[in-house]
mmCIF file of C-alpha atoms in Angstrom:
data_model
loop_
_atom_site.group_PDB
_atom_site.id
_atom_site.type_symbol
_atom_site.label_atom_id
_atom_site.label_comp_id
_atom_site.label_asym_id
_atom_site.label_seq_id
_atom_site.Cartn_x
_atom_site.Cartn_y
_atom_site.Cartn_z
ATOM 1 C CA MET A 243 121.814 92.436 110.041
ATOM 2 C CA ALA A 244 124.630 91.456 107.652
ATOM 3 C CA ALA A 245 124.990 93.534 104.502
ATOM 4 C CA THR A 246 123.775 91.758 101.358
ATOM 5 C CA HIS A 247 125.473 94.315 99.126
ATOM 6 C CA ARG A 248 127.524 97.419 99.863
ATOM 7 C CA VAL A 249 126.484 100.618 98.122
ATOM 8 C CA SER A 250 128.095 104.038 98.156
ATOM 9 C CA ALA A 251 125.174 106.222 96.975
ATOM 10 C CA VAL A 252 121.367 106.187 96.996
ATOM 11 C CA ILE A 253 119.061 107.399 94.205
ATOM 12 C CA PHE A 254 115.394 108.092 94.933
ATOM 13 C CA ASP A 255 112.338 108.391 92.731
ATOM 14 C CA LEU A 256 110.000 111.233 93.743
ATOM 15 C CA ASP A 257 106.282 110.612 93.151
ATOM 16 C CA GLY A 258 104.940 107.749 95.246
ATOM 17 C CA THR A 259 108.370 107.089 96.734
ATOM 18 C CA LEU A 260 109.246 110.261 98.635
ATOM 19 C CA LEU A 261 106.033 112.255 98.263
ATOM 20 C CA ASP A 262 102.436 111.123 98.360
ATOM 21 C CA THR A 263 101.703 113.168 95.229
ATOM 22 C CA GLU A 264 99.952 110.360 93.395
ATOM 23 C CA ARG A 265 97.144 110.179 95.976
ATOM 24 C CA ALA A 266 97.029 113.969 96.261
ATOM 25 C CA THR A 267 96.420 114.281 92.498
ATOM 26 C CA ARG A 268 94.226 111.196 92.114
ATOM 27 C CA ASP A 269 91.103 113.176 91.171
ATOM 28 C CA VAL A 270 92.761 115.765 88.927
ATOM 29 C CA LEU A 271 92.189 113.822 85.712
ATOM 30 C CA LYS A 272 88.593 113.042 86.740
ATOM 31 C CA GLU A 273 87.940 116.744 87.325
ATOM 32 C CA PHE A 274 89.571 117.728 84.039
ATOM 33 C CA LEU A 275 87.857 115.063 81.924
ATOM 34 C CA GLY A 276 84.493 115.858 83.514
ATOM 35 C CA ALA A 277 84.477 119.190 81.703
ATOM 36 C CA TYR A 278 84.503 117.242 78.425
ATOM 37 C CA GLY A 279 81.953 114.639 79.442
ATOM 38 C CA LYS A 280 84.585 111.948 79.944
ATOM 39 C CA VAL A 281 85.324 109.543 82.795
ATOM 40 C CA PRO A 282 88.797 108.124 83.575
ATOM 41 C CA ASP A 283 89.419 104.457 82.826
ATOM 42 C CA ALA A 284 91.005 103.075 86.017
ATOM 43 C CA ALA A 285 92.826 100.227 84.233
ATOM 44 C CA LYS A 286 94.401 102.541 81.672
ATOM 45 C CA GLU A 287 95.442 105.072 84.303
ATOM 46 C CA GLU A 288 97.018 102.370 86.448
ATOM 47 C CA LYS A 289 99.225 101.359 83.507
ATOM 48 C CA ARG A 290 100.372 104.977 83.125
ATOM 49 C CA LEU A 291 101.965 105.023 86.586
ATOM 50 C CA GLY A 292 105.595 106.133 86.305
ATOM 51 C CA GLN A 293 105.447 106.969 82.587
ATOM 52 C CA MET A 294 107.259 109.911 81.030
ATOM 53 C CA HIS A 295 105.250 113.130 80.833
ATOM 54 C CA ARG A 296 104.968 113.148 77.038
ATOM 55 C CA GLU A 297 104.132 109.453 76.819
ATOM 56 C CA SER A 298 101.460 109.740 79.488
ATOM 57 C CA THR A 299 99.968 112.919 78.008
ATOM 58 C CA THR A 300 99.908 111.525 74.471
ATOM 59 C CA GLY A 301 98.087 108.431 75.733
ATOM 60 C CA ILE A 302 95.500 110.442 77.656
ATOM 61 C CA ILE A 303 94.703 112.644 74.660
ATOM 62 C CA ALA A 304 94.294 109.596 72.408
ATOM 63 C CA ASP A 305 92.349 107.441 74.874
ATOM 64 C CA TYR A 306 89.771 110.113 75.658
ATOM 65 C CA GLY A 307 89.652 111.900 72.300
ATOM 66 C CA LEU A 308 90.628 115.272 73.741
ATOM 67 C CA PRO A 309 90.918 118.302 71.421
ATOM 68 C CA PHE A 310 94.475 119.203 72.479
ATOM 69 C CA THR A 311 98.058 118.935 71.418
ATOM 70 C CA VAL A 312 100.453 117.646 74.091
ATOM 71 C CA GLU A 313 101.543 121.198 74.854
ATOM 72 C CA GLU A 314 97.976 122.545 75.034
ATOM 73 C CA TYR A 315 96.855 119.749 77.343
ATOM 74 C CA SER A 316 99.845 120.253 79.618
ATOM 75 C CA GLU A 317 99.201 123.958 80.010
ATOM 76 C CA ALA A 318 95.446 123.442 80.568
ATOM 77 C CA ILE A 319 95.790 120.860 83.341
ATOM 78 C CA TYR A 320 98.937 122.276 84.950
ATOM 79 C CA PRO A 321 97.142 124.698 87.350
ATOM 80 C CA LEU A 322 95.073 121.807 88.745
ATOM 81 C CA TYR A 323 98.204 119.817 89.497
ATOM 82 C CA ILE A 324 99.981 122.743 91.145
ATOM 83 C CA LYS A 325 97.008 123.188 93.467
ATOM 84 C CA ARG A 326 96.885 119.491 94.405
ATOM 85 C CA TRP A 327 100.653 119.164 94.864
ATOM 86 C CA GLN A 328 100.266 121.531 97.782
ATOM 87 C CA ARG A 329 98.277 118.795 99.568
ATOM 88 C CA SER A 330 101.034 116.202 99.233
ATOM 89 C CA SER A 331 103.418 115.317 102.044
ATOM 90 C CA PRO A 332 106.416 113.025 102.597
ATOM 91 C CA LEU A 333 105.464 109.387 102.929
ATOM 92 C CA PRO A 334 106.065 107.606 106.257
ATOM 93 C CA GLY A 335 109.751 106.951 106.862
ATOM 94 C CA VAL A 336 110.985 109.426 104.240
ATOM 95 C CA ASN A 337 112.076 112.271 106.528
ATOM 96 C CA ARG A 338 113.818 109.835 108.858
ATOM 97 C CA LEU A 339 115.728 108.128 106.030
ATOM 98 C CA LEU A 340 116.797 111.302 104.222
ATOM 99 C CA LYS A 341 118.020 112.909 107.438
ATOM 100 C CA HIS A 342 119.928 109.769 108.415
ATOM 101 C CA LEU A 343 121.671 109.270 105.071
ATOM 102 C CA HIS A 344 122.536 112.952 104.685
ATOM 103 C CA LYS A 345 123.853 113.154 108.242
ATOM 104 C CA ASN A 346 126.128 110.187 107.528
ATOM 105 C CA GLY A 347 127.498 111.701 104.323
ATOM 106 C CA VAL A 348 125.855 109.286 101.875
ATOM 107 C CA PRO A 349 125.621 110.923 98.382
ATOM 108 C CA LEU A 350 121.966 111.277 97.349
ATOM 109 C CA ALA A 351 120.275 111.878 94.006
ATOM 110 C CA LEU A 352 116.678 112.312 92.893
ATOM 111 C CA ALA A 353 115.723 110.849 89.513
ATOM 112 C CA SER A 354 112.112 111.221 88.351
ATOM 113 C CA ASN A 355 110.280 110.750 85.068
ATOM 114 C CA SER A 356 108.520 114.053 85.809
ATOM 115 C CA ILE A 357 109.748 117.039 83.846
ATOM 116 C CA ARG A 358 112.137 119.239 85.785
ATOM 117 C CA ARG A 359 109.669 122.128 86.055
ATOM 118 C CA ASN A 360 107.219 119.881 87.896
ATOM 119 C CA ILE A 361 109.924 118.425 90.127
ATOM 120 C CA ASP A 362 110.944 121.903 91.254
ATOM 121 C CA HIS A 363 107.365 122.584 92.387
ATOM 122 C CA LYS A 364 106.825 119.247 94.126
ATOM 123 C CA ILE A 365 110.169 118.999 95.884
ATOM 124 C CA LEU A 366 109.302 122.084 97.934
ATOM 125 C CA LYS A 367 107.070 119.789 100.019
ATOM 126 C CA LEU A 368 110.233 118.149 101.357
ATOM 127 C CA GLY A 369 111.159 121.429 103.050
ATOM 128 C CA GLU A 370 114.824 121.693 104.005
ATOM 129 C CA LEU A 371 115.347 118.052 103.101
ATOM 130 C CA LYS A 372 115.272 118.989 99.419
ATOM 131 C CA ASP A 373 118.810 120.262 99.933
ATOM 132 C CA CYS A 374 120.010 116.734 100.786
ATOM 133 C CA PHE A 375 120.195 115.931 97.080
ATOM 134 C CA SER A 376 123.391 116.835 95.278
ATOM 135 C CA VAL A 377 121.827 115.711 91.995
ATOM 136 C CA VAL A 378 118.241 116.265 90.803
ATOM 137 C CA LEU A 379 117.211 114.954 87.369
ATOM 138 C CA GLY A 380 113.938 115.082 85.459
ATOM 139 C CA GLY A 381 112.830 112.892 82.578
ATOM 140 C CA ASP A 382 113.262 115.782 80.153
ATOM 141 C CA GLN A 383 116.977 116.000 81.005
ATOM 142 C CA VAL A 384 117.954 112.605 79.554
ATOM 143 C CA PRO A 385 117.482 111.038 76.087
ATOM 144 C CA HIS A 386 115.021 108.393 77.254
ATOM 145 C CA GLY A 387 112.962 108.089 80.412
ATOM 146 C CA LYS A 388 112.208 105.047 82.510
ATOM 147 C CA PRO A 389 112.053 102.077 81.825
ATOM 148 C CA CYS A 390 115.245 102.935 79.929
ATOM 149 C CA PRO A 391 118.222 103.231 82.322
ATOM 150 C CA ASP A 392 119.412 106.655 81.078
ATOM 151 C CA ILE A 393 118.277 108.684 84.094
ATOM 152 C CA PHE A 394 119.967 106.384 86.619
ATOM 153 C CA LEU A 395 123.152 106.158 84.560
ATOM 154 C CA GLU A 396 123.284 109.957 84.393
ATOM 155 C CA ALA A 397 122.540 110.310 88.109
ATOM 156 C CA ALA A 398 125.373 107.922 88.980
ATOM 157 C CA LYS A 399 127.707 109.784 86.629
ATOM 158 C CA ARG A 400 126.917 113.121 88.265
ATOM 159 C CA LEU A 401 127.368 111.593 91.718
ATOM 160 C CA GLY A 402 130.761 110.334 90.614
ATOM 161 C CA VAL A 403 130.034 106.663 91.353
ATOM 162 C CA ASN A 404 129.612 103.485 89.360
ATOM 163 C CA PRO A 405 125.926 102.550 88.780
ATOM 164 C CA SER A 406 126.623 99.138 90.339
ATOM 165 C CA SER A 407 127.533 100.963 93.567
ATOM 166 C CA CYS A 408 124.139 102.686 93.714
ATOM 167 C CA LEU A 409 120.948 101.692 95.492
ATOM 168 C CA VAL A 410 117.757 102.895 93.810
ATOM 169 C CA ILE A 411 114.506 103.229 95.779
ATOM 170 C CA GLU A 412 111.426 103.170 93.529
ATOM 171 C CA ASP A 413 107.662 102.731 93.709
ATOM 172 C CA SER A 414 106.789 102.127 90.041
ATOM 173 C CA LEU A 415 107.458 99.049 87.945
ATOM 174 C CA VAL A 416 108.964 101.086 85.095
ATOM 175 C CA GLY A 417 111.311 102.665 87.628
ATOM 176 C CA VAL A 418 112.396 99.290 88.978
ATOM 177 C CA GLN A 419 112.991 98.052 85.431
ATOM 178 C CA ALA A 420 115.088 101.113 84.612
ATOM 179 C CA ALA A 421 117.161 100.798 87.765
ATOM 180 C CA LYS A 422 117.894 97.105 87.171
ATOM 181 C CA ALA A 423 118.869 97.866 83.581
ATOM 182 C CA SER A 424 121.382 100.433 84.868
ATOM 183 C CA GLY A 425 123.121 97.810 86.979
ATOM 184 C CA ALA A 426 122.033 99.297 90.319
ATOM 185 C CA LYS A 427 120.523 97.446 93.253
ATOM 186 C CA VAL A 428 116.824 98.187 93.747
ATOM 187 C CA VAL A 429 114.456 98.430 96.695
ATOM 188 C CA ALA A 430 110.831 98.567 95.560
ATOM 189 C CA VAL A 431 108.124 100.214 97.657
ATOM 190 C CA PRO A 432 105.087 99.666 95.391
ATOM 191 C CA SER A 433 102.473 102.387 95.464
ATOM 192 C CA LEU A 434 99.901 100.068 93.852
ATOM 193 C CA GLN A 435 99.490 97.079 96.146
ATOM 194 C CA SER A 436 97.584 95.164 93.473
ATOM 195 C CA GLN A 437 100.822 95.013 91.453
ATOM 196 C CA ARG A 438 103.168 93.743 94.185
ATOM 197 C CA HIS A 439 103.480 90.392 92.409
ATOM 198 C CA CYS A 440 105.019 92.168 89.404
ATOM 199 C CA TYR A 441 108.072 93.439 91.309
ATOM 200 C CA SER A 442 110.015 90.180 91.616
ATOM 201 C CA ILE A 443 112.996 91.645 89.715
ATOM 202 C CA ALA A 444 113.662 94.057 92.604
ATOM 203 C CA ASP A 445 116.337 93.055 95.107
ATOM 204 C CA LEU A 446 113.967 93.786 97.987
ATOM 205 C CA ILE A 447 110.276 94.696 98.241
ATOM 206 C CA LEU A 448 108.968 96.745 101.177
ATOM 207 C CA TYR A 449 105.581 98.113 102.156
ATOM 208 C CA SER A 450 107.027 101.403 103.395
ATOM 209 C CA LEU A 451 110.350 103.053 104.145
ATOM 210 C CA LEU A 452 109.646 102.530 107.846
ATOM 211 C CA ASP A 453 110.951 99.000 107.184
ATOM 212 C CA PHE A 454 114.130 100.084 105.390
ATOM 213 C CA HIS A 455 117.312 98.826 107.076
ATOM 214 C CA PRO A 456 120.410 100.736 105.825
ATOM 215 C CA GLU A 457 122.818 98.127 107.214
ATOM 216 C CA LEU A 458 121.560 95.599 104.643
ATOM 217 C CA TRP A 459 123.305 97.750 102.047
ATOM 218 C CA GLY A 460 126.469 98.507 103.968
ATOM 219 C CA LEU A 461 125.136 101.881 105.140
ATOM 220 C CA PRO A 462 125.152 103.182 108.745
ATOM 221 C CA PRO A 463 122.273 101.638 110.734
ATOM 222 C CA PHE A 464 119.491 103.589 112.389
ATOM 223 C CA GLU A 465 119.820 104.037 116.132
ATOM 224 C CA ASP A 466 116.590 105.896 116.839
ATOM 225 C CA ARG A 467 114.254 103.236 118.226
ATOM 226 C CA ILE A 468 113.281 103.755 121.839
ATOM 227 C CA GLN A 469 112.309 100.613 123.711
ATOM 228 C CA CYS A 470 111.381 98.912 120.415
ATOM 229 C CA ALA A 471 109.183 101.844 119.337
ATOM 230 C CA LEU A 472 109.788 104.188 116.416
ATOM 231 C CA SER A 473 108.460 107.732 116.388
ATOM 232 C CA MET A 474 106.949 108.884 113.100
ATOM 233 C CA GLU A 475 104.986 111.731 111.567
ATOM 234 C CA PRO A 476 101.334 111.497 112.680
ATOM 235 C CA LEU A 477 98.804 109.625 110.553
ATOM 236 C CA LEU A 478 95.200 110.685 111.030
ATOM 237 C CA SER A 479 91.980 108.989 110.030
ATOM 238 C CA ASN A 480 88.293 108.840 110.816
ATOM 239 C CA ALA A 481 87.151 105.281 111.470
ATOM 240 C CA GLN A 482 84.183 103.147 112.377
ATOM 241 C CA ILE A 483 84.225 100.126 114.697
ATOM 242 C CA GLY A 484 83.492 96.786 113.074
ATOM 243 C CA ASP A 485 83.256 93.236 114.369
ATOM 244 C CA VAL A 486 84.994 91.894 117.458
ATOM 245 C CA VAL A 487 88.156 89.956 116.591
ATOM 246 C CA LEU A 488 89.381 88.951 120.049
ATOM 247 C CA ASN A 489 88.794 90.365 123.529
ATOM 248 C CA ASN A 490 89.436 94.108 123.214
ATOM 249 C CA THR A 491 90.332 93.955 119.501
ATOM 250 C CA HIS A 492 87.970 94.964 116.697
ATOM 251 C CA THR A 493 88.036 95.451 112.972
ATOM 252 C CA ILE A 494 87.836 99.092 111.879
ATOM 253 C CA ARG A 495 87.094 100.880 108.646
ATOM 254 C CA ALA A 496 88.392 104.331 107.842
ATOM 255 C CA VAL A 497 85.583 106.645 106.834
ATOM 256 C CA PHE A 498 85.047 110.218 105.649
ATOM 257 C CA ALA A 499 82.590 112.524 107.361
ATOM 258 C CA THR A 500 80.203 111.855 104.434
ATOM 259 C CA GLY A 501 79.922 108.227 105.537
ATOM 260 C CA GLU A 502 81.710 106.810 102.483
ATOM 261 C CA TYR A 503 84.177 104.074 103.448
ATOM 262 C CA THR A 504 87.640 105.029 102.310
ATOM 263 C CA TYR A 505 91.302 104.865 103.251
ATOM 264 C CA ASP A 506 92.349 108.100 101.585
ATOM 265 C CA SER A 507 93.733 109.497 104.850
ATOM 266 C CA ILE A 508 96.232 106.626 105.178
ATOM 267 C CA PRO A 509 98.816 106.045 102.401
ATOM 268 C CA ASP A 510 98.553 102.807 100.462
ATOM 269 C CA GLN A 511 102.191 102.059 101.364
ATOM 270 C CA ILE A 512 101.314 101.654 105.038
ATOM 271 C CA SER A 513 101.372 98.198 106.604
ATOM 272 C CA GLY A 514 102.375 96.973 110.056
ATOM 273 C CA ILE A 515 101.696 97.506 113.760
ATOM 274 C CA PHE A 516 101.181 101.135 114.817
ATOM 275 C CA PHE A 517 100.130 102.888 118.006
ATOM 276 C CA GLY A 518 98.647 106.169 119.131
ATOM 277 C CA TRP A 519 95.306 107.446 120.372
ATOM 278 C CA ALA A 520 91.694 106.851 119.453
ATOM 279 C CA LYS A 521 88.898 109.220 120.339
ATOM 280 C CA SER A 522 85.395 107.808 120.745
ATOM 281 C CA GLU A 523 82.421 110.110 120.357
ATOM 282 C CA THR A 524 81.032 108.550 123.529
ATOM 283 C CA TYR A 525 83.963 107.569 125.755
ATOM 284 C CA GLY A 526 86.762 110.065 125.061
ATOM 285 C CA VAL A 527 90.452 109.462 124.230
ATOM 286 C CA PHE A 528 92.175 106.105 124.737
ATOM 287 C CA LYS A 529 95.570 104.557 123.955
ATOM 288 C CA ALA A 530 95.385 102.088 121.092
ATOM 289 C CA VAL A 531 97.394 99.725 118.889
ATOM 290 C CA VAL A 532 96.357 99.422 115.237
ATOM 291 C CA SER A 533 97.396 96.713 112.777
ATOM 292 C CA ILE A 534 97.155 97.655 109.104
ATOM 293 C CA GLY A 535 97.570 95.264 106.205
ATOM 294 C CA TRP A 536 96.386 94.179 102.786
ATOM 295 C CA ASP A 537 94.416 91.039 101.996
ATOM 296 C CA LEU A 538 95.870 89.999 98.639
ATOM 297 C CA SER A 539 94.501 86.451 98.681
ATOM 298 C CA PRO A 540 93.003 85.098 95.414
ATOM 299 C CA GLY A 541 89.782 86.885 94.548
ATOM 300 C CA LYS A 542 90.417 89.617 97.123
ATOM 301 C CA PHE A 543 92.154 92.949 97.203
ATOM 302 C CA GLU A 544 91.335 95.052 100.212
ATOM 303 C CA ARG A 545 92.908 96.840 103.133
ATOM 304 C CA VAL A 546 92.350 95.328 106.563
ATOM 305 C CA MET A 547 92.617 97.201 109.869
ATOM 306 C CA HIS A 548 92.301 96.014 113.481
ATOM 307 C CA ILE A 549 92.352 98.116 116.644
ATOM 308 C CA CYS A 550 93.189 97.017 120.177
ATOM 309 C CA PHE A 551 92.240 99.399 122.984
ATOM 310 C CA LEU A 552 94.887 99.448 125.710
ATOM 311 C CA ASP A 553 92.450 100.658 128.351
ATOM 312 C CA SER A 554 90.698 97.537 129.589
ATOM 313 C CA HIS A 555 87.699 99.486 130.873
ATOM 314 C CA TYR A 556 86.958 100.853 127.407
ATOM 315 C CA LYS A 557 83.621 99.588 126.155
ATOM 316 C CA THR A 558 82.690 99.906 122.513
ATOM 317 C CA LYS A 559 80.041 98.724 120.126
ATOM 318 C CA THR A 560 79.828 98.117 116.402
ATOM 319 C CA GLU A 561 79.353 101.263 114.296
ATOM 320 C CA ASP A 562 80.942 103.555 116.923
ATOM 321 C CA ARG A 563 82.851 106.411 115.271
ATOM 322 C CA LEU A 564 86.507 107.050 116.120
ATOM 323 C CA GLU A 565 89.180 109.577 115.318
ATOM 324 C CA LEU A 566 92.619 107.963 115.073
ATOM 325 C CA LEU A 567 95.972 109.617 115.632
ATOM 326 C CA LEU A 568 98.847 107.188 114.978
ATOM 327 C CA ILE A 569 102.264 108.451 116.056
ATOM 328 C CA GLY A 570 104.450 105.364 116.460
ATOM 329 C CA TYR A 571 105.507 102.217 114.623
ATOM 330 C CA ILE A 572 106.445 98.861 116.159
ATOM 331 C CA ARG A 573 107.019 96.272 113.455
ATOM 332 C CA LYS A 574 106.034 94.873 110.077
ATOM 333 C CA LEU A 575 103.390 92.194 109.758
ATOM 334 C CA GLN A 576 104.423 88.550 109.841
ATOM 335 C CA SER A 577 103.081 85.565 107.855
ATOM 336 C CA LEU A 578 101.522 87.644 105.100
ATOM 337 C CA GLU A 579 100.214 84.462 103.448
ATOM 338 C CA ASN A 580 97.668 84.292 106.271
ATOM 339 C CA ILE A 581 96.243 87.785 106.721
ATOM 340 C CA SER A 582 94.241 86.870 109.836
ATOM 341 C CA GLN A 583 97.366 85.607 111.563
ATOM 342 C CA ALA A 584 99.467 88.504 110.289
ATOM 343 C CA MET A 585 97.049 91.084 111.739
ATOM 344 C CA SER A 586 97.336 89.702 115.270
ATOM 345 C CA ILE A 587 98.310 92.283 117.889
ATOM 346 C CA THR A 588 100.438 90.495 120.475
ATOM 347 C CA ASP A 589 100.795 91.121 124.192
ATOM 348 C CA GLU A 590 104.318 92.367 123.464
ATOM 349 C CA ASP A 591 102.967 94.888 120.919
ATOM 350 C CA GLN A 592 100.542 96.165 123.522
ATOM 351 C CA ALA A 593 103.243 96.473 126.188
ATOM 352 C CA ILE A 594 105.571 98.359 123.813
ATOM 353 C CA ALA A 595 102.809 100.770 122.829
ATOM 354 C CA ARG A 596 101.590 101.336 126.377
ATOM 355 C CA ASP A 597 105.098 102.188 127.594
ATOM 356 C CA ALA A 598 106.024 104.277 124.554
ATOM 357 C CA LEU A 599 103.008 106.564 124.814
ATOM 358 C CA ASP A 600 104.232 107.639 128.255
ATOM 359 C CA LEU A 601 107.808 108.373 127.113
ATOM 360 C CA PRO A 602 109.089 111.971 126.879
ATOM 361 C CA ALA A 603 110.355 111.173 123.372
ATOM 362 C CA PHE A 604 106.746 111.147 122.166
ATOM 363 C CA SER A 605 105.757 114.333 124.007
ATOM 364 C CA GLU A 606 106.117 116.407 120.826
ATOM 365 C CA TYR A 607 102.823 114.866 119.751
ATOM 366 C CA ALA A 608 100.988 115.962 122.878
ATOM 367 C CA LYS A 609 99.667 118.986 121.026
ATOM 368 C CA ALA A 610 98.375 116.760 118.244
ATOM 369 C CA ARG A 611 96.674 114.557 120.832
ATOM 370 C CA ARG A 612 95.032 117.559 122.461
ATOM 371 C CA ALA A 613 93.706 118.464 119.030
ATOM 372 C CA LEU A 614 91.374 115.495 119.343
ATOM 373 C CA ASP A 615 89.615 117.380 122.128
ATOM 374 C CA ILE A 616 89.356 120.758 120.372
ATOM 375 C CA PRO A 617 85.907 121.630 119.003
ATOM 376 C CA ALA A 618 85.740 122.005 115.231
ATOM 377 C CA SER A 619 84.772 125.643 115.670
ATOM 378 C CA SER A 620 87.982 126.436 117.532
ATOM 379 C CA GLU A 621 90.221 129.062 115.965
ATOM 380 C CA TYR A 622 93.211 126.913 116.921
ATOM 381 C CA ALA A 623 92.287 123.955 114.735
ATOM 382 C CA GLU A 624 90.866 123.265 111.324
ATOM 383 C CA PRO A 625 89.125 120.149 110.017
ATOM 384 C CA ARG A 626 90.975 117.965 107.511
ATOM 385 C CA ASN A 627 89.061 114.972 106.156
ATOM 386 C CA GLY A 628 86.922 115.266 109.270
ATOM 387 C CA LEU A 629 89.962 115.288 111.601
ATOM 388 C CA LEU A 630 91.330 118.090 113.722
ATOM 389 C CA LEU A 631 94.897 119.252 113.441
ATOM 390 C CA ALA A 632 96.542 121.628 115.874
#
């Protein structure tokens, strides 16, 4: 791919861009407000995404009539956030991208509207990759937070580069606005799919960092695909078989052990063709390809998932329960205007997945696959959202 613009440094947002902290903390406010007989207003909370700490806190106190100052509220809710941050993890494609850029000597910065104290807690979930950043800035370290450009201008200054030579990767609209105001190029990876239409000012919009191509920005390209397949950190989900789509392909719905339909085990930023294993309560473990997308057509807003079983002798029926372990990525969806067409799993997708699951490069996930066969009572595994992890 030819470079559309050459950059010399990359600046990342943190929450919803690198770490899945926003999903991990989704119920914190509900839990906190419940003690005061209040219920979160989803529309108001959606608008607070990416705001500065003080701005967000001031709004929450006012909107729900809480008996706190900003400082008192922050201290009261802080322990709940620390506990939930421990559940967060890097989003798909993050580890791969950070390792690649750092290995190739690309200067990296982290610029978040979170206060620095919170950043220092959350960034620990990146493990050793936290040391890839030569600059880390919080919203309390600049005069004005996003959507003002201050934090990106300061990050570029500390990196020793011109802001116009920087690429910013952001998930929030206020972050994209701030980055554009700084003069940087911007890749948006929206964490709220319902707002994708609002990100037109970004230079590029992706569903996840699995689809990021460094060479578009004059950066060294990835060279880690194996026979058209990309290894990734495992995604796990409980699911239930839905209607037949075509031959051995069915719709599926992720589901918690309680029976409530949900997609909380799969990040909202996930879209494309994936592969791995599916365990049926009746028939055992089978190779599978899964297409994941969003139906954003007028009057609709919902995630759509299809599964194709690669074992032709596999017989299933509607309402069968599955445990999914997705460990590889093939490609992004095509023709997103037509979700039914976009979700199609081709013969080539199936061939790539079938071959990849037998490659030694994917053997590191053999233990995770075996976990699907370990009883819940085993001392070697523990349930998580109804799934078993080795």
